[in-house]
Coordinates of C-alpha atoms in Angstrom, one line a residue:
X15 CA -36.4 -33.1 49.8
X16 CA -37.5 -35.0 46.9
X17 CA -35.5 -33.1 44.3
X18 CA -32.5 -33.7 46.8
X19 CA -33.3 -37.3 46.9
X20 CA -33.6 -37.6 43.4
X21 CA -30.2 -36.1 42.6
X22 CA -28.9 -37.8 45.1
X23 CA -29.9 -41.1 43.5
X24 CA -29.4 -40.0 40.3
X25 CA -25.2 -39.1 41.0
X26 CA -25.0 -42.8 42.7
X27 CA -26.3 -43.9 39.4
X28 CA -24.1 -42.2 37.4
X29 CA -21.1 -42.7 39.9
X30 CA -21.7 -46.3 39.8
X31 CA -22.3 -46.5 35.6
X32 CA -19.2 -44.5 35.5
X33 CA -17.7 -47.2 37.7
X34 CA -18.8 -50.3 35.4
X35 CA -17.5 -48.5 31.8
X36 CA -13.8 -48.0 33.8
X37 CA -13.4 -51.7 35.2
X38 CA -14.7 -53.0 31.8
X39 CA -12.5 -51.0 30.0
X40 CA -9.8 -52.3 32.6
X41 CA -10.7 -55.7 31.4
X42 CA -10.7 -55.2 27.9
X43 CA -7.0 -53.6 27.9
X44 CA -6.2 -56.7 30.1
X45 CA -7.7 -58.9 27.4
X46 CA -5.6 -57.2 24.4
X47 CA -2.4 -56.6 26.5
X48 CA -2.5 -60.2 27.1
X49 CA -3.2 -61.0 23.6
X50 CA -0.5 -59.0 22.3
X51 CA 2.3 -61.1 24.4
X52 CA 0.9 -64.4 23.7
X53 CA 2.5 -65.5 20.5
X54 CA 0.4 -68.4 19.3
X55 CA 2.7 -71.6 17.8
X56 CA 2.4 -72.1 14.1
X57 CA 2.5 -75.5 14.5
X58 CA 1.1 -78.2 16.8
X59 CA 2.1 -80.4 19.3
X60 CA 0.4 -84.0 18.4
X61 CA 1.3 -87.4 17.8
X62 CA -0.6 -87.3 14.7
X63 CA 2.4 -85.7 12.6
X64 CA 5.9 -86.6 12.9
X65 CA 7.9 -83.2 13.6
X66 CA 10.9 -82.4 11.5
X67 CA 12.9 -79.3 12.6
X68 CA 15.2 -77.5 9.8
X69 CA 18.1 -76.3 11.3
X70 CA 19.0 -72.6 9.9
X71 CA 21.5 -69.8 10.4
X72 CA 22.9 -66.8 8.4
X73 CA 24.9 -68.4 5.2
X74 CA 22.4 -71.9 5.0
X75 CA 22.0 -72.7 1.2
X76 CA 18.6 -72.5 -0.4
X77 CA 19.0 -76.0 -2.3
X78 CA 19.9 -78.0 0.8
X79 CA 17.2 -76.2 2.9
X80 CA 14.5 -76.0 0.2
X81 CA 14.0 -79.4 -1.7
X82 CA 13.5 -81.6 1.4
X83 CA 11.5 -79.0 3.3
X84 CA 9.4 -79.5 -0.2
X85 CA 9.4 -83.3 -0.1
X86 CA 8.8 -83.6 3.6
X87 CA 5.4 -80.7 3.4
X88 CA 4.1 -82.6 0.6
X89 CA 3.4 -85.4 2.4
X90 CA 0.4 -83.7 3.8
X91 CA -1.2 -83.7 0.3
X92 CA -1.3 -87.7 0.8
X93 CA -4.2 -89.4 2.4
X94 CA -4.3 -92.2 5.6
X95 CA -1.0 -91.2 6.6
X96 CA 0.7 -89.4 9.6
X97 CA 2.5 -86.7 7.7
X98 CA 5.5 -84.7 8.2
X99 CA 5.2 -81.6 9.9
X100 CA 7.9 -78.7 8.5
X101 CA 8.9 -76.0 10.9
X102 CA 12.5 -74.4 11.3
X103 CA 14.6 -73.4 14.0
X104 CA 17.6 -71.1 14.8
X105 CA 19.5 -69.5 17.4
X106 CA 17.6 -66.5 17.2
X107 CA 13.7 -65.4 16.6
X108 CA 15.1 -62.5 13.8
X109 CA 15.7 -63.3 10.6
X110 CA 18.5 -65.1 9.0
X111 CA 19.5 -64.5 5.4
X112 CA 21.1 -67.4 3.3
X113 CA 23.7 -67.5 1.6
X114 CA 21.9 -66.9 -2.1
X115 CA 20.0 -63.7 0.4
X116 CA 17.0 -65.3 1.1
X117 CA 15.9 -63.9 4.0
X118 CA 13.7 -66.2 6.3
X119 CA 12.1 -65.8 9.8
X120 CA 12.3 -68.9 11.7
X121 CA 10.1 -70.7 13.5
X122 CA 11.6 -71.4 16.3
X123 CA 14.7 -70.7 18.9
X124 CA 17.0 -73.3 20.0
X125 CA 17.8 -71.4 22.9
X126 CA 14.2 -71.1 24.0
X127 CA 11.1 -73.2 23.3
X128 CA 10.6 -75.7 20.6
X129 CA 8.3 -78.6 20.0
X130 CA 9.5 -82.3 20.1
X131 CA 11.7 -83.3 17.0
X132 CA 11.0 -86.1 15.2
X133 CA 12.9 -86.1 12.4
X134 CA 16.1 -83.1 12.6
X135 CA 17.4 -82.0 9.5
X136 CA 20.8 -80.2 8.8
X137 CA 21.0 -78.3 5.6
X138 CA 24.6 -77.5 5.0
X139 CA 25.6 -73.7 5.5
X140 CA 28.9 -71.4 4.3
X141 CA 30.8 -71.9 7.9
X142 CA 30.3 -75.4 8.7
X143 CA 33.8 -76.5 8.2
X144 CA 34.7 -73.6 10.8
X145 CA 33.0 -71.2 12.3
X146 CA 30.2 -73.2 13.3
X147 CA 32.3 -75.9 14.4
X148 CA 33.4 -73.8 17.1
X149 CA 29.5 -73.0 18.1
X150 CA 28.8 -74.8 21.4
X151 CA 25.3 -73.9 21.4
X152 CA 25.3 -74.9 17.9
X153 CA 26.6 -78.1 18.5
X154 CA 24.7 -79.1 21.8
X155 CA 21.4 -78.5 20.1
X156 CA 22.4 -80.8 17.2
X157 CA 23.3 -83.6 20.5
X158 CA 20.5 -83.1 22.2
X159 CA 17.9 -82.6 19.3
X160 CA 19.9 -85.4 17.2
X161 CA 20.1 -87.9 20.0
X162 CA 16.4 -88.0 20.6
X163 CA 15.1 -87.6 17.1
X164 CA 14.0 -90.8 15.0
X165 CA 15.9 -89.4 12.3
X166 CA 18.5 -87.2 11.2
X167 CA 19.1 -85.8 7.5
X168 CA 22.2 -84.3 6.9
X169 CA 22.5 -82.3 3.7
X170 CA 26.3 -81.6 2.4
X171 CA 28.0 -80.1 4.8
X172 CA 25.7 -80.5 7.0
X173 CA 27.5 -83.8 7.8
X174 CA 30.3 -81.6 9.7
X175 CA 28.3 -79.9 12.6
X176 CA 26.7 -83.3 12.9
X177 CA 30.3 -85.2 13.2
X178 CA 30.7 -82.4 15.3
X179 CA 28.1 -83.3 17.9
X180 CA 29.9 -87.1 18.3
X181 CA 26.3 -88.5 17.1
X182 CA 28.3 -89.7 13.9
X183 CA 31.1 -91.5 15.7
X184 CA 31.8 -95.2 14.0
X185 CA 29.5 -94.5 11.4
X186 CA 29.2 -94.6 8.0
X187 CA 28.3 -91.5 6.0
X188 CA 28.7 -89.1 3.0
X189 CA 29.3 -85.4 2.4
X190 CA 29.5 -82.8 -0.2
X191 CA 32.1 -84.7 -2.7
X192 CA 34.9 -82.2 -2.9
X193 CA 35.1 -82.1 1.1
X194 CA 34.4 -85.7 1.5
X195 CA 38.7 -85.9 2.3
X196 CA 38.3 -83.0 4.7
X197 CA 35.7 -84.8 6.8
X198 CA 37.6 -87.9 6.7
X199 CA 40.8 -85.8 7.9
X200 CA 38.4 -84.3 11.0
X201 CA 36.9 -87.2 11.8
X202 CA 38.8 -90.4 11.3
X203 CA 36.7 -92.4 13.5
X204 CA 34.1 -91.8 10.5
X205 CA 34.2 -94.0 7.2
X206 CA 33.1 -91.7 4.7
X207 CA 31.8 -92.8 0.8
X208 CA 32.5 -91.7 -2.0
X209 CA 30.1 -92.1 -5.7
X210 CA 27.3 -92.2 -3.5
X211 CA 24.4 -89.1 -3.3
X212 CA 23.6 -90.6 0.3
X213 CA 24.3 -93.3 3.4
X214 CA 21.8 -94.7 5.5
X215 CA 23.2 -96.0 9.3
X216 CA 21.2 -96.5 12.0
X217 CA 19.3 -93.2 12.4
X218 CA 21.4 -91.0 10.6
X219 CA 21.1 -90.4 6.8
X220 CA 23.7 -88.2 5.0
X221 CA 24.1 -87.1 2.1
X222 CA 25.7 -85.1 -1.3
X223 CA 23.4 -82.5 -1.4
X224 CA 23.0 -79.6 -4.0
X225 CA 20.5 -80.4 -6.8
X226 CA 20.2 -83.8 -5.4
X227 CA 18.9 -83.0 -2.3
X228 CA 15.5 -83.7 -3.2
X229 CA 16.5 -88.0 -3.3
X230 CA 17.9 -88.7 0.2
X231 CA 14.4 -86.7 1.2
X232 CA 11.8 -89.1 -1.3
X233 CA 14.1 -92.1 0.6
X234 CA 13.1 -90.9 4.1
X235 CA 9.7 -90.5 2.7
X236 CA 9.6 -94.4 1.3
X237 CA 11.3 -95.6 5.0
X238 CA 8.2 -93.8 6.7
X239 CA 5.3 -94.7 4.3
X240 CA 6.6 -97.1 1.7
X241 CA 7.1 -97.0 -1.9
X242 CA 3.4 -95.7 -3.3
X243 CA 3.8 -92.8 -1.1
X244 CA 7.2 -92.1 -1.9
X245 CA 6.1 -92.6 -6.0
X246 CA 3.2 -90.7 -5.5
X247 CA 4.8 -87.4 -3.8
X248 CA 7.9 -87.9 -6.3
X249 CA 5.0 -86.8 -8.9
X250 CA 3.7 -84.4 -7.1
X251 CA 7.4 -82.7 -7.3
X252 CA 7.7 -83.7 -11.0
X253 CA 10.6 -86.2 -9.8
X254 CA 10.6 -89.7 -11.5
X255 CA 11.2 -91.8 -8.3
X256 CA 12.9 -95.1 -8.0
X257 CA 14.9 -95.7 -5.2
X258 CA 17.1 -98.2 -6.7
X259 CA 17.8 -95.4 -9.9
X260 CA 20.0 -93.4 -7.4
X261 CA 23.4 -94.4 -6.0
X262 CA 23.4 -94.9 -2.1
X263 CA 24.2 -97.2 0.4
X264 CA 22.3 -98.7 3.6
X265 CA 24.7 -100.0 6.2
X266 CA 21.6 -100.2 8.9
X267 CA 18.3 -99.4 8.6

């Protein structure tokens, strides 16, 4: 009797020990399943940092895309501000490939989730005198994201999917200077500049774009934190800044 009491006690022991190790591994797969779906947001959602959202696809061009991302993350590097927070969006979580072959993994999907946008920014790409015109989610996310942002930077040709959106209508604005007649031809509610690198109205700044895609950026930059800032991250790019060095025109701040 007391060896089969003894075994008897000694299986529930080892029935019940047996019991614990499955749930816990259970648990732990759980744990890592869970972990492994859960794709944590490179960036955050706070009122401390303004938000600015570069728009991307297949065929956006490095210089427009590149030299205000620079400006914008730069800001970070200055103290007792609210800086700019970078991040980029798409239609698509894959990776696009610009049109010099960069290939880059955005952020963000406009057809899914995406923080608030502060400030949207539209680097010009190869197809957005056609092609992209004829995007309709293309163009709503550019309504709805440019209609409730603070700001919106146009680079080049970026100025087209923006007319696009109606956002520009009666406005003032620039483009890329050899297409500046095809946007007027488009969009003939729009009075567009010429011998300007960029046009500030209302909300919307637009501008040449290629090499000088770095300026209209340092202007936002002076707008949100004032000239010292603007000098001081101008340096920081190796850019001798001085607003009123640079051709442009403010119609409304």
């Amino acid at each position: 009797m007391t060896f089969r009491a003894s075994f008897r006690s000694n299986s529930v022991f080892v029935a019940t020990a047996l019991v614990a190790i499955i749930l816990v591994g259970c648990v732990e797969k759980k744990v890592e399943s869970e972990a492994e779906t859960q794709v944590e947001s490179p960036h955050s959602e706070t009122d401390d940092v303004y938000r600015a959202a570069f728009l991307i696809m297949d065929g956006t061009f490095n210089s427009e895309l590149t030299a205000p991302y620079d400006i914008f993350h730069h800001t970070k590097f200055r103290e007792g501000i609210k800086p700019i927070e970078v991040f980029t969006i798409a239609s698509t979580l894959s990776p696009i490939t610009t049109f010099e072959g960069l290939r880059l993994t955005p952020d963000y999907s406009y057809l899914g989730d995406f923080p608030s946008i502060d400030i949207l920014i539209i680097p010009a790409a190869e197809h957005h005198l056609d092609g992209d015109l004829e995007n309709e989610h293309l163009i709503e996310f550019i309504r709805q994201a440019g209609g409730s942002a603070t700001y919106v930077l146009s680079l080049c040709d970026g100025a087209f999917p923006l007319a696009e959106s109606g956002l520009l209508s009666g406005k003032t604005c620039t483009t890329f200077p050899s297409d500046r007649q095809a946007l007027r031809d488009r969009y003939s509610e729009l009075t567009v500049l010429d011998s300007v690198l960029w046009v500030h109205d209302g909300k919307f700044i637009t501008s040449a774009g290629g090499a000088k895609s770095f300026e209209p950026a340092l202007y936002m930059v002076e707008l949100l934190y004032g000239a010292d800032v603007a000098n001081a991250t101008g340096q920081g790019m190796v850019i001798d800044w001085h607003v009123e060095d640079y051709p442009h025109t403010v119609v409304s701040a």
